[in-house]
PDB file of C-alpha atoms in Angstrom:
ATOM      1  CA  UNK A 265       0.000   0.000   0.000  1.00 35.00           C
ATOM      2  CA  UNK A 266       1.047   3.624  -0.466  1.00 37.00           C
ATOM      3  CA  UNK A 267       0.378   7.032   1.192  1.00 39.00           C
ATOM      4  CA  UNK A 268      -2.931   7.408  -1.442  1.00 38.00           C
ATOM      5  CA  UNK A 269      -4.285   4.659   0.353  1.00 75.00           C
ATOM      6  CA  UNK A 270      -4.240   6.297   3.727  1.00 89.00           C
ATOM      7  CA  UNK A 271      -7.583   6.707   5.335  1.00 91.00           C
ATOM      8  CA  UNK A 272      -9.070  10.031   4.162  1.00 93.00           C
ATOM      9  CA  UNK A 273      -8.795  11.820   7.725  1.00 95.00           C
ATOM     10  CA  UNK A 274      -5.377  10.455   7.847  1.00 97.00           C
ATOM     11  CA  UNK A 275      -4.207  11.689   4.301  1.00 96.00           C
ATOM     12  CA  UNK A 276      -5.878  15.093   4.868  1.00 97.00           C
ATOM     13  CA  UNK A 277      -4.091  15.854   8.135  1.00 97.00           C
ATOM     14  CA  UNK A 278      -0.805  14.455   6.713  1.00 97.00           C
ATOM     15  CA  UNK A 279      -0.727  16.451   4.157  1.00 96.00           C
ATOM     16  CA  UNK A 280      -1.649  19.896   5.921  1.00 97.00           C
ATOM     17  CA  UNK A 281       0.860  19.247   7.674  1.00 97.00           C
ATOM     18  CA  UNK A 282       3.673  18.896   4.906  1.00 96.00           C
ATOM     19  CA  UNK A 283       1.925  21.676   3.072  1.00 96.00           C
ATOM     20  CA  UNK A 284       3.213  23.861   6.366  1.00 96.00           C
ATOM     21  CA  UNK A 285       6.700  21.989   6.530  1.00 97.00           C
ATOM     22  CA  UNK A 286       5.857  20.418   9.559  1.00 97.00           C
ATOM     23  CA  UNK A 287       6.017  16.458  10.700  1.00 98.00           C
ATOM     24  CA  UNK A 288       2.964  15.346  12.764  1.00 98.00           C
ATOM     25  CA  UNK A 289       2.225  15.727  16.826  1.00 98.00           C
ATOM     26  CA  UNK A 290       0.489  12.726  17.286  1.00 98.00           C
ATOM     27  CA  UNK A 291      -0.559  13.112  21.117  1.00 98.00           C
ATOM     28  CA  UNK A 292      -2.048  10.218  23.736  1.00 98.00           C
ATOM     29  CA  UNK A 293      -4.261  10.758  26.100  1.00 98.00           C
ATOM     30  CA  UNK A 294      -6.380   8.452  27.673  1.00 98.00           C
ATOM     31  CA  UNK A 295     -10.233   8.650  27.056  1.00 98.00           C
ATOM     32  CA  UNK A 296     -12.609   9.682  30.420  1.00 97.00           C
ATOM     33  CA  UNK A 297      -9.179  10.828  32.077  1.00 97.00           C
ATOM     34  CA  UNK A 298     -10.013  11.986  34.756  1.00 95.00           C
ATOM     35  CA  UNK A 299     -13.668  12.277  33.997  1.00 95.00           C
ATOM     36  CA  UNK A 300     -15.632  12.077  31.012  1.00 96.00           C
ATOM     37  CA  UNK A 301     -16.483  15.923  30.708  1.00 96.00           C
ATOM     38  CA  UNK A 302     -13.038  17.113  31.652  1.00 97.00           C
ATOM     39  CA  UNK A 303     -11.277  14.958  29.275  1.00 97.00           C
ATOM     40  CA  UNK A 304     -13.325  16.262  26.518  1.00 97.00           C
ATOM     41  CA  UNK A 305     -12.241  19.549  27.485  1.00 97.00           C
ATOM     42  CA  UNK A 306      -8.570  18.886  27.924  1.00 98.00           C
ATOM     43  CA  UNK A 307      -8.745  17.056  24.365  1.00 98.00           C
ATOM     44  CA  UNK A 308      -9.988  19.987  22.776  1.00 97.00           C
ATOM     45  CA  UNK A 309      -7.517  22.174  24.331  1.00 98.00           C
ATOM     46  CA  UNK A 310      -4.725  19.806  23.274  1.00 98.00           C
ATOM     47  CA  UNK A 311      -5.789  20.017  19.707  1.00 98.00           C
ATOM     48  CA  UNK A 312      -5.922  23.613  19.986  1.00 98.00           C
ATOM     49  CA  UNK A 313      -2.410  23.920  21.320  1.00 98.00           C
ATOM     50  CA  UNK A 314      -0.955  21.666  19.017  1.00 98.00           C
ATOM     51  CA  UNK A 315      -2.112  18.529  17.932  1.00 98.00           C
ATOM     52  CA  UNK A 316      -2.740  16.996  14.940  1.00 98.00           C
ATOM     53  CA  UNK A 317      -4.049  13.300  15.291  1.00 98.00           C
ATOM     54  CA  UNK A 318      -5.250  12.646  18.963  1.00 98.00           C
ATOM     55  CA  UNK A 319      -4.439   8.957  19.934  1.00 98.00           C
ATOM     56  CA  UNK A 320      -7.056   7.795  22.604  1.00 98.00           C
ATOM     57  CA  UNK A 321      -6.753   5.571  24.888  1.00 97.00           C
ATOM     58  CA  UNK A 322      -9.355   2.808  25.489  1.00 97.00           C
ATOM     59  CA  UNK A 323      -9.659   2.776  29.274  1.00 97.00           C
ATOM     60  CA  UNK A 324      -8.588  -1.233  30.381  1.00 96.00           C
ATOM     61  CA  UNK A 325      -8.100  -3.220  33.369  1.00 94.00           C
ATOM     62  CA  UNK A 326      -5.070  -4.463  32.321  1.00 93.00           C
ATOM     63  CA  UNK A 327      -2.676  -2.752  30.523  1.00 94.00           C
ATOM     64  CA  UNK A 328      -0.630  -4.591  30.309  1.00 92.00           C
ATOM     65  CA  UNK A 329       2.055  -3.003  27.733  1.00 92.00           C
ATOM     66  CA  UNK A 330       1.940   0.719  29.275  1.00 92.00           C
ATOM     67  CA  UNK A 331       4.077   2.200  31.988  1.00 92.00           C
ATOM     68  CA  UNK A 332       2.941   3.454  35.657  1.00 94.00           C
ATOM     69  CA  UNK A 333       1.739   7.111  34.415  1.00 96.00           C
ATOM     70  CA  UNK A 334      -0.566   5.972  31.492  1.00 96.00           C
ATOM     71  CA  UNK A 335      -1.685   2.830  33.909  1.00 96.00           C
ATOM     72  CA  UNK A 336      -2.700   5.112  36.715  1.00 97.00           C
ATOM     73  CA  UNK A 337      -4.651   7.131  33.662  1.00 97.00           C
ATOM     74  CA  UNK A 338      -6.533   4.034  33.022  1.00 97.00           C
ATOM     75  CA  UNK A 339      -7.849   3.662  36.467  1.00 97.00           C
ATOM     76  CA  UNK A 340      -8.912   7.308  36.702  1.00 97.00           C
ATOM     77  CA  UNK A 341     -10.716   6.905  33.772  1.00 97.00           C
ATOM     78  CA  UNK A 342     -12.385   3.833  35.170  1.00 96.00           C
ATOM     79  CA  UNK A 343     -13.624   5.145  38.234  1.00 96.00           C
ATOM     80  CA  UNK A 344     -14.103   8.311  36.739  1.00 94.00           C
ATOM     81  CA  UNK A 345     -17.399   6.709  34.549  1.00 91.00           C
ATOM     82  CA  UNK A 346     -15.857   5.125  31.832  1.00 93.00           C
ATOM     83  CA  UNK A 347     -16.373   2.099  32.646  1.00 88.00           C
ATOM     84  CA  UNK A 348     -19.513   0.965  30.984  1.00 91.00           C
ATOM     85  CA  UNK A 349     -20.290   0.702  27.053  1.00 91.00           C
ATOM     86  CA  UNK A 350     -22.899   2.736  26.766  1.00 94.00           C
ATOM     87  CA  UNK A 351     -20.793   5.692  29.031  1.00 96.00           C
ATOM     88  CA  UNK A 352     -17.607   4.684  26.515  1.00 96.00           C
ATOM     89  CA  UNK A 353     -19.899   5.219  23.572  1.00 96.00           C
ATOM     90  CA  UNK A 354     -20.954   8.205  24.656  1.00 97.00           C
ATOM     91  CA  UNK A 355     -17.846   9.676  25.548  1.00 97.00           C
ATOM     92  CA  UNK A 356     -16.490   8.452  22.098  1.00 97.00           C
ATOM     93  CA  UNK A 357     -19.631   9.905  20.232  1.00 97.00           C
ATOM     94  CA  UNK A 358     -18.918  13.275  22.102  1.00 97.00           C
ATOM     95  CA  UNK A 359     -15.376  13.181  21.092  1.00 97.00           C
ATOM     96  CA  UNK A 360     -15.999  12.080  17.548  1.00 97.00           C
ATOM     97  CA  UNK A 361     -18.218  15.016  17.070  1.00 97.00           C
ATOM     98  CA  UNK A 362     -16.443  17.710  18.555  1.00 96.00           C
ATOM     99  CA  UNK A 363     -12.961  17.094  16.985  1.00 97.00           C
ATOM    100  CA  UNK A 364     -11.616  18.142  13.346  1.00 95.00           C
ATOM    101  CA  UNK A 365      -8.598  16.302  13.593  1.00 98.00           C
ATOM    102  CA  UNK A 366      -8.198  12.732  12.739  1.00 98.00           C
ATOM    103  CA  UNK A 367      -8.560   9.940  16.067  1.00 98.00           C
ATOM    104  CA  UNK A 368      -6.556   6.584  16.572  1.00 98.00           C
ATOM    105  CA  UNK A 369      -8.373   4.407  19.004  1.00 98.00           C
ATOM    106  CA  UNK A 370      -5.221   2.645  20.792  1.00 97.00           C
ATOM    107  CA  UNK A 371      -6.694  -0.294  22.899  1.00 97.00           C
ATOM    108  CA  UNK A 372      -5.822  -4.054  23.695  1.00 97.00           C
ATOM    109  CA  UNK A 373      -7.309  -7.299  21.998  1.00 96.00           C
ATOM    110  CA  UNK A 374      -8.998  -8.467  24.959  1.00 95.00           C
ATOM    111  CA  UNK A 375     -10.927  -4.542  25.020  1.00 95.00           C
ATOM    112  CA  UNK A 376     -11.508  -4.510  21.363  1.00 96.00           C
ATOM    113  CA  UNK A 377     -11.129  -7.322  19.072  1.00 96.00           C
ATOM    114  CA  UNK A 378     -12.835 -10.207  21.850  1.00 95.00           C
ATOM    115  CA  UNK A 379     -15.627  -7.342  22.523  1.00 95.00           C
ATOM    116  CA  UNK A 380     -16.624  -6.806  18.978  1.00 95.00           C
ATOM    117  CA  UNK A 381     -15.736  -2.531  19.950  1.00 96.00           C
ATOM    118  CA  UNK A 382     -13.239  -2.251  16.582  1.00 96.00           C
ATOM    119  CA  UNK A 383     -16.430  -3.222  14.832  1.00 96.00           C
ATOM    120  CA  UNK A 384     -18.710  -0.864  15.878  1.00 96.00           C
ATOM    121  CA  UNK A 385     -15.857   2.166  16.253  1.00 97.00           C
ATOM    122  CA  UNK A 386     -15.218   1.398  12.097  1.00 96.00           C
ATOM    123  CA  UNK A 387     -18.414   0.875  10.974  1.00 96.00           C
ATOM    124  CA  UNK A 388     -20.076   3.659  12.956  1.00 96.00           C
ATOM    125  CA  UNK A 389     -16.743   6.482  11.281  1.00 96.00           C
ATOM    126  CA  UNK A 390     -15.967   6.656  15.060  1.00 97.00           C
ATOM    127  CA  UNK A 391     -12.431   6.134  14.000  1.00 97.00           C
ATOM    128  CA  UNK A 392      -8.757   6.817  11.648  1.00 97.00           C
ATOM    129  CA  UNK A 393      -7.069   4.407  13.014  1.00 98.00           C
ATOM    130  CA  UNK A 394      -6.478   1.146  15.059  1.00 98.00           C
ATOM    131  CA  UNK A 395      -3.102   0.843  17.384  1.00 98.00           C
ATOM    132  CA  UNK A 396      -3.635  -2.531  18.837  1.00 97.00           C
ATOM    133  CA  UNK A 397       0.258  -3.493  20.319  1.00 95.00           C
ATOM    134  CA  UNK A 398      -0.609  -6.633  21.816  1.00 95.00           C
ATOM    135  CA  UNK A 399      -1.848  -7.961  18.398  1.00 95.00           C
ATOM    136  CA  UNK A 400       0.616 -10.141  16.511  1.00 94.00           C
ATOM    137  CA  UNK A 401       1.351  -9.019  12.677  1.00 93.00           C
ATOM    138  CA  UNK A 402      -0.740 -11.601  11.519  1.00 94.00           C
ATOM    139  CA  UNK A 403      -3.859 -10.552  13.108  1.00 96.00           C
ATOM    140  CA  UNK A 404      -3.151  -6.837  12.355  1.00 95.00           C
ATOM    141  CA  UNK A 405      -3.135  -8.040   8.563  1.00 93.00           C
ATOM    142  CA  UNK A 406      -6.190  -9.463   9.097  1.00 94.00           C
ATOM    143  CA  UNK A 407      -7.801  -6.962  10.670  1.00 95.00           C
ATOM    144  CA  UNK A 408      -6.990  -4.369   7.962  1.00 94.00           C
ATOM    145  CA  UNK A 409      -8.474  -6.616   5.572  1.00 92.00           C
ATOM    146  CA  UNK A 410     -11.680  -5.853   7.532  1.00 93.00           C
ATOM    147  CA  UNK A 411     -11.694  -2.887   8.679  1.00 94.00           C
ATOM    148  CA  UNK A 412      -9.690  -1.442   5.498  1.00 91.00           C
ATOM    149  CA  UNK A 413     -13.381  -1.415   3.742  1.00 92.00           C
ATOM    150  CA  UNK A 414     -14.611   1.460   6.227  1.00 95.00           C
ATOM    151  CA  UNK A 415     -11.617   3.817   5.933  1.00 93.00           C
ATOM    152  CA  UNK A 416      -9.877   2.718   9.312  1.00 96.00           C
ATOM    153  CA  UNK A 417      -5.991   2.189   8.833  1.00 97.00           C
ATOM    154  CA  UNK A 418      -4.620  -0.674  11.281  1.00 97.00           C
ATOM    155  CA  UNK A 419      -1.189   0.583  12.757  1.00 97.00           C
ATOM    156  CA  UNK A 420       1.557  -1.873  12.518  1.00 97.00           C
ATOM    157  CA  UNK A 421       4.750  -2.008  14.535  1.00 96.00           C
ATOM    158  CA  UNK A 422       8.646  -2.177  14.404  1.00 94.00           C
ATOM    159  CA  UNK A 423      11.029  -1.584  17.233  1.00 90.00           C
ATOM    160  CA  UNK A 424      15.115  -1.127  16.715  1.00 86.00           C
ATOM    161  CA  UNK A 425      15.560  -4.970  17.997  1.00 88.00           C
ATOM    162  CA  UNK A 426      14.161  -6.315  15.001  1.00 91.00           C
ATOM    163  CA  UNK A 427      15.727  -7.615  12.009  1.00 93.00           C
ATOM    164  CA  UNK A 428      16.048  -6.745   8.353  1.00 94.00           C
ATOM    165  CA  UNK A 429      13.493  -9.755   7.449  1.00 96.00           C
ATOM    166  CA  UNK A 430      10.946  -9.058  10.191  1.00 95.00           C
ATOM    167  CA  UNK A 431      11.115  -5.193   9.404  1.00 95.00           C
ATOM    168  CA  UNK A 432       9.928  -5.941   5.731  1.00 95.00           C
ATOM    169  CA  UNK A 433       7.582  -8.707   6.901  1.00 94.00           C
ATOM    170  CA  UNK A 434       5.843  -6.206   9.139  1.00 95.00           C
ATOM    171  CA  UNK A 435       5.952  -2.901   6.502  1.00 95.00           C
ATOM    172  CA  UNK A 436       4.722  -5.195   3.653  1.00 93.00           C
ATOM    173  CA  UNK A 437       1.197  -3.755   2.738  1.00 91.00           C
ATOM    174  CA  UNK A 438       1.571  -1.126   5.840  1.00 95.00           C
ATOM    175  CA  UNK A 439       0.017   2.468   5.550  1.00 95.00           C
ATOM    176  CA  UNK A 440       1.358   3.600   8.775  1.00 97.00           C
ATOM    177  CA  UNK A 441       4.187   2.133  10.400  1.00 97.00           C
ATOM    178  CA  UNK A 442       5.060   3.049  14.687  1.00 97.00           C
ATOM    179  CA  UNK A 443       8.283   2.633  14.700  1.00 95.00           C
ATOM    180  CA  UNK A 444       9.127   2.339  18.745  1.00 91.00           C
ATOM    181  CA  UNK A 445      12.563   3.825  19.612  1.00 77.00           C
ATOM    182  CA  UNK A 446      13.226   1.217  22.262  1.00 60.00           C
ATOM    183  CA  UNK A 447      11.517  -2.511  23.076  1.00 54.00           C
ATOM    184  CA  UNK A 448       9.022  -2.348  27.089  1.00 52.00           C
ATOM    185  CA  UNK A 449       6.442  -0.585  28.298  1.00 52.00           C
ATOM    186  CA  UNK A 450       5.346   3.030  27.477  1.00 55.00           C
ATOM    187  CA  UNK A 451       7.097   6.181  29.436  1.00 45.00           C
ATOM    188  CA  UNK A 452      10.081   3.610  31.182  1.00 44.00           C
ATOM    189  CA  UNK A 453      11.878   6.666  32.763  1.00 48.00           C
ATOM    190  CA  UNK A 454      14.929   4.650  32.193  1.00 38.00           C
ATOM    191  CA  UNK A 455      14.665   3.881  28.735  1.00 43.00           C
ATOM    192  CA  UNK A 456      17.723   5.451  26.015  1.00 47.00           C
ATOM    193  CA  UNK A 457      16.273   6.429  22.940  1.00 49.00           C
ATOM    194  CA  UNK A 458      19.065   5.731  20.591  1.00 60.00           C
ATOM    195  CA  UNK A 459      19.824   7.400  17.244  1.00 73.00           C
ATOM    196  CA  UNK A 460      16.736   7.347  15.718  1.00 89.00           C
ATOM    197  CA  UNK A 461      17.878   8.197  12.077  1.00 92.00           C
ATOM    198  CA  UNK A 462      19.132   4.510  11.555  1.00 91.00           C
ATOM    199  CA  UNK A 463      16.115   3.042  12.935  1.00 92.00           C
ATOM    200  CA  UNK A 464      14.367   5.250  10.274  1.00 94.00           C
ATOM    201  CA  UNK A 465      16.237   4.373   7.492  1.00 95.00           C
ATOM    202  CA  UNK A 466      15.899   1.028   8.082  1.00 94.00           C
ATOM    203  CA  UNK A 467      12.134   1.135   7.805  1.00 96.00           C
ATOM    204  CA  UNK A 468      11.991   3.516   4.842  1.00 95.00           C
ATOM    205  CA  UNK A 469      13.624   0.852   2.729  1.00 95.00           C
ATOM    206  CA  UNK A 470      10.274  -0.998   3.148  1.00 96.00           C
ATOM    207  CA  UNK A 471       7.964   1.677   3.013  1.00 94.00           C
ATOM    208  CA  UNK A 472       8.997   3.853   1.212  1.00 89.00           C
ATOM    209  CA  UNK A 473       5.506   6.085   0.246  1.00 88.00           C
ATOM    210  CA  UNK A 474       3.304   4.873   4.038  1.00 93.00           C
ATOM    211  CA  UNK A 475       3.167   7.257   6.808  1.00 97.00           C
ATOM    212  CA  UNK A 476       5.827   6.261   9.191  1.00 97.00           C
ATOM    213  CA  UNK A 477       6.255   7.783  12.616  1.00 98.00           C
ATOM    214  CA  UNK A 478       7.837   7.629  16.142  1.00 96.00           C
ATOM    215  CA  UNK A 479       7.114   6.931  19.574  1.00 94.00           C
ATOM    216  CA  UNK A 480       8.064   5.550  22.912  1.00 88.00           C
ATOM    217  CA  UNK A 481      10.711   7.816  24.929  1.00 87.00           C
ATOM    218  CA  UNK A 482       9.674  11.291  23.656  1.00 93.00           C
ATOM    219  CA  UNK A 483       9.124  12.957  26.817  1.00 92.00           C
ATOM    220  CA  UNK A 484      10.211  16.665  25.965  1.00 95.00           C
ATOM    221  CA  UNK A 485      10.179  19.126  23.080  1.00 97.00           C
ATOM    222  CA  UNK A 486      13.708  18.059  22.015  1.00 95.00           C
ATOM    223  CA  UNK A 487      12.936  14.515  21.567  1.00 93.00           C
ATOM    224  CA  UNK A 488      10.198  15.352  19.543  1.00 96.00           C
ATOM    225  CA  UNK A 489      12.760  17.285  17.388  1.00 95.00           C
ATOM    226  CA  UNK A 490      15.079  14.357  17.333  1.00 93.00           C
ATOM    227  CA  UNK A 491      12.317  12.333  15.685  1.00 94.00           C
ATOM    228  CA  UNK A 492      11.781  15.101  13.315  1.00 96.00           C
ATOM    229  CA  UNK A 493      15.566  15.362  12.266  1.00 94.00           C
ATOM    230  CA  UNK A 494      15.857  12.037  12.031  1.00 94.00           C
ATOM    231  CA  UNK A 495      13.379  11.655   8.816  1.00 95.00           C
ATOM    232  CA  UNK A 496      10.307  10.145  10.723  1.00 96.00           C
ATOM    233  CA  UNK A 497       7.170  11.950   9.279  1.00 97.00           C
ATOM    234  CA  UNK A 498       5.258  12.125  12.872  1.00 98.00           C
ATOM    235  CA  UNK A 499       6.012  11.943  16.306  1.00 97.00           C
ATOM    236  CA  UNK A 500       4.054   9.981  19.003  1.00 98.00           C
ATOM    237  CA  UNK A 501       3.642  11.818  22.812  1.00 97.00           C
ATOM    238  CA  UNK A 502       1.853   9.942  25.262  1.00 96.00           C
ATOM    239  CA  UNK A 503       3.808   9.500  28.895  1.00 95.00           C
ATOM    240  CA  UNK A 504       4.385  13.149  29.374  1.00 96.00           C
ATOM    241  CA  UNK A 505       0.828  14.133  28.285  1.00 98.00           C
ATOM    242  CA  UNK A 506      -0.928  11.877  30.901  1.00 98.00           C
ATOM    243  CA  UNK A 507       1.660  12.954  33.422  1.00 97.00           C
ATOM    244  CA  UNK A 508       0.227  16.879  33.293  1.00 96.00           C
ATOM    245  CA  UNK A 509      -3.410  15.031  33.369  1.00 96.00           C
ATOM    246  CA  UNK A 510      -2.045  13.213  36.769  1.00 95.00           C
ATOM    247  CA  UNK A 511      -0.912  16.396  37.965  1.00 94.00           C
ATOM    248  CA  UNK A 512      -3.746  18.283  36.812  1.00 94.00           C
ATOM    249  CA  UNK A 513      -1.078  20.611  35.142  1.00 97.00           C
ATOM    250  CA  UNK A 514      -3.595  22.028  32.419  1.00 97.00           C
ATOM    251  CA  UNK A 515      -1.707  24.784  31.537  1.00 97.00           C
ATOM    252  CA  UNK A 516       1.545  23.086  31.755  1.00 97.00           C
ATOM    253  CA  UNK A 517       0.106  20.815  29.461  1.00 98.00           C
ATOM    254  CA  UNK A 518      -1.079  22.850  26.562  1.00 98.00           C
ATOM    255  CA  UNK A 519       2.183  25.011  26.548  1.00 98.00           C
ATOM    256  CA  UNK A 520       4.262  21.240  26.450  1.00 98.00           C
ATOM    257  CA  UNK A 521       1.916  20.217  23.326  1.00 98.00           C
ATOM    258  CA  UNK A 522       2.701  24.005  21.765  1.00 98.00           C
ATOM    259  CA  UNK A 523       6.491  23.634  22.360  1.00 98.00           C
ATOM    260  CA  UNK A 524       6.831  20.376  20.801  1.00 98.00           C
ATOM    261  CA  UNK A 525       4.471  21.013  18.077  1.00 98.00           C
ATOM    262  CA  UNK A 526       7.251  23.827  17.737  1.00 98.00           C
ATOM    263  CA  UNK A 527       9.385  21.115  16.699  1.00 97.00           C
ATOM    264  CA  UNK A 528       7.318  19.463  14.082  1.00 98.00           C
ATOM    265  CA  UNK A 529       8.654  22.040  12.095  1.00 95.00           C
ATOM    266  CA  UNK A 530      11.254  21.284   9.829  1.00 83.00           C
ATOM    267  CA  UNK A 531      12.719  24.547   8.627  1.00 63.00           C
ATOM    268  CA  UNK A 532      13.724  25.014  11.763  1.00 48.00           C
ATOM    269  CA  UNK A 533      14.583  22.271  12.911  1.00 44.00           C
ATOM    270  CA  UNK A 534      17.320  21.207   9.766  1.00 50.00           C
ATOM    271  CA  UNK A 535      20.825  21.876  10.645  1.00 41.00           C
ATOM    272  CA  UNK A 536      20.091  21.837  14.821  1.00 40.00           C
ATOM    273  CA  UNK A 537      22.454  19.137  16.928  1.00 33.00           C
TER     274      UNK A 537
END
């Protein structure tokens, strides 16, 4: 698959953002953090500062892949009224209606896939995109071939420990590729993002036209940058978002999302070390 193939919200926002000379702020957040009403209002706040494609959390007793800070947003969410369908649905709805910018439902296979949710998220244009990480690449191929009918892209994933053979096993038929600067859980404090220009180039080879960005590790404005620099056409925030949530840091928050949206840009950011 190539770029053309995106989904259409995906595409659009994509290209905007070239069309400015700017990579992607792809921010995480989880959904009904810390209450329904009050993460619809720091969502459209976040966009406002800065962000392009919101990634939203589906709220889960177990999850299992993320770090302390985006766990703890979980069970806020939770007991903050979440909990139910018909309150998720409604949250979603809310969210769906309110928001210009494209929205990745990120969620686990027990939450999504076993519940029949991915269903009624693509079939209802609830959602851009799928980011399932505890999904082998096998069932993320499948899925696309599902959901691919209703416009949803399924995110697919590569971290720097793979090899050559699984990179291009992964990327073949991709439209966006998550490329994860390090192999654990989400936000480890003691992770070292390592040059992320080879991991790049390593996954360009196989995708050369799909949307290809970066996450895991990219706590501050100057990651984000790094990402940028480094040839990656988006970068993925989620550990330091939920943190200001936690903290109830709004305005810490929305100036963090401004500043790193800052360095999206790539005029500015060429020739910086």
């Amino acid at each position: 698959m190539t770029a053309a193939l995106l989904s259409r919200n995906n595409k659009e926002a994509w290209e905007t953002a070239k069309s400015r000379g700017e990579a992607l702020l792809i921010g995480y957040l989880v959904a009904g953090d810390p209450s329904p009403a009050e993460s619809l209002a720091i969502v459209d706040e976040s966009v406002e500062a800065g962000i392009d494609i919101v990634e939203m959390g589906i709220p889960s007793r177990s999850p299992k892949l993320d770090g302390a800070v985006i766990k703890r947003g979980h069970e806020r969410a939770l007991a903050g009224g979440i909990g139910t369908e018909d309150s998720f649905m409604a949250y979603w709805t809310a969210a769906r209606r309110r928001l210009s910018v494209p929205i990745w439902a990120m969620g686990y296979k027990r939450d999504v896939l076993d519940t029949n949710l991915y269903r009624k998220l693509a079939e209802g244009g609830m959602v851009d995109a799928l980011v399932l990480p505890d999904c082998t690449p096998e069932e993320l191929i499948s899925l696309q071939d599902r959901i691919g009918p209703y416009g949803v892209d399924v995110v697919r994933f590569v971290n720097s420990e793979m090899d050559e053979a699984a990179i291009r096993q992964v990327c073949r038929g991709a439209t966006v590729i998550y490329a994860q600067s390090y192999a654990g859980t989400t936000g480890d404090p003691l992770a070292h993002v390592e040059d992320l220009s080879v991991l790049c180039e390593r996954i360009r080879q196989h995708l050369p036209d799909g949307l290809l960005v970066a996450g895991f590790g990219l706590r501050s404005p100057q990651r984000v940058g790094q990402a940028v620099r480094s040839g990656f056409d988006g970068a993925v925030v989620g550990s330091a978002l939920v943190a200001r949530c936690e903290n109830g840091e709004k305005d810490y928050l929305y100036r963090l999302v401004a500043e790193m949206k800052m360095e999206t840009l790539r005029s500015s950011s060429e020739g910086i070390t």
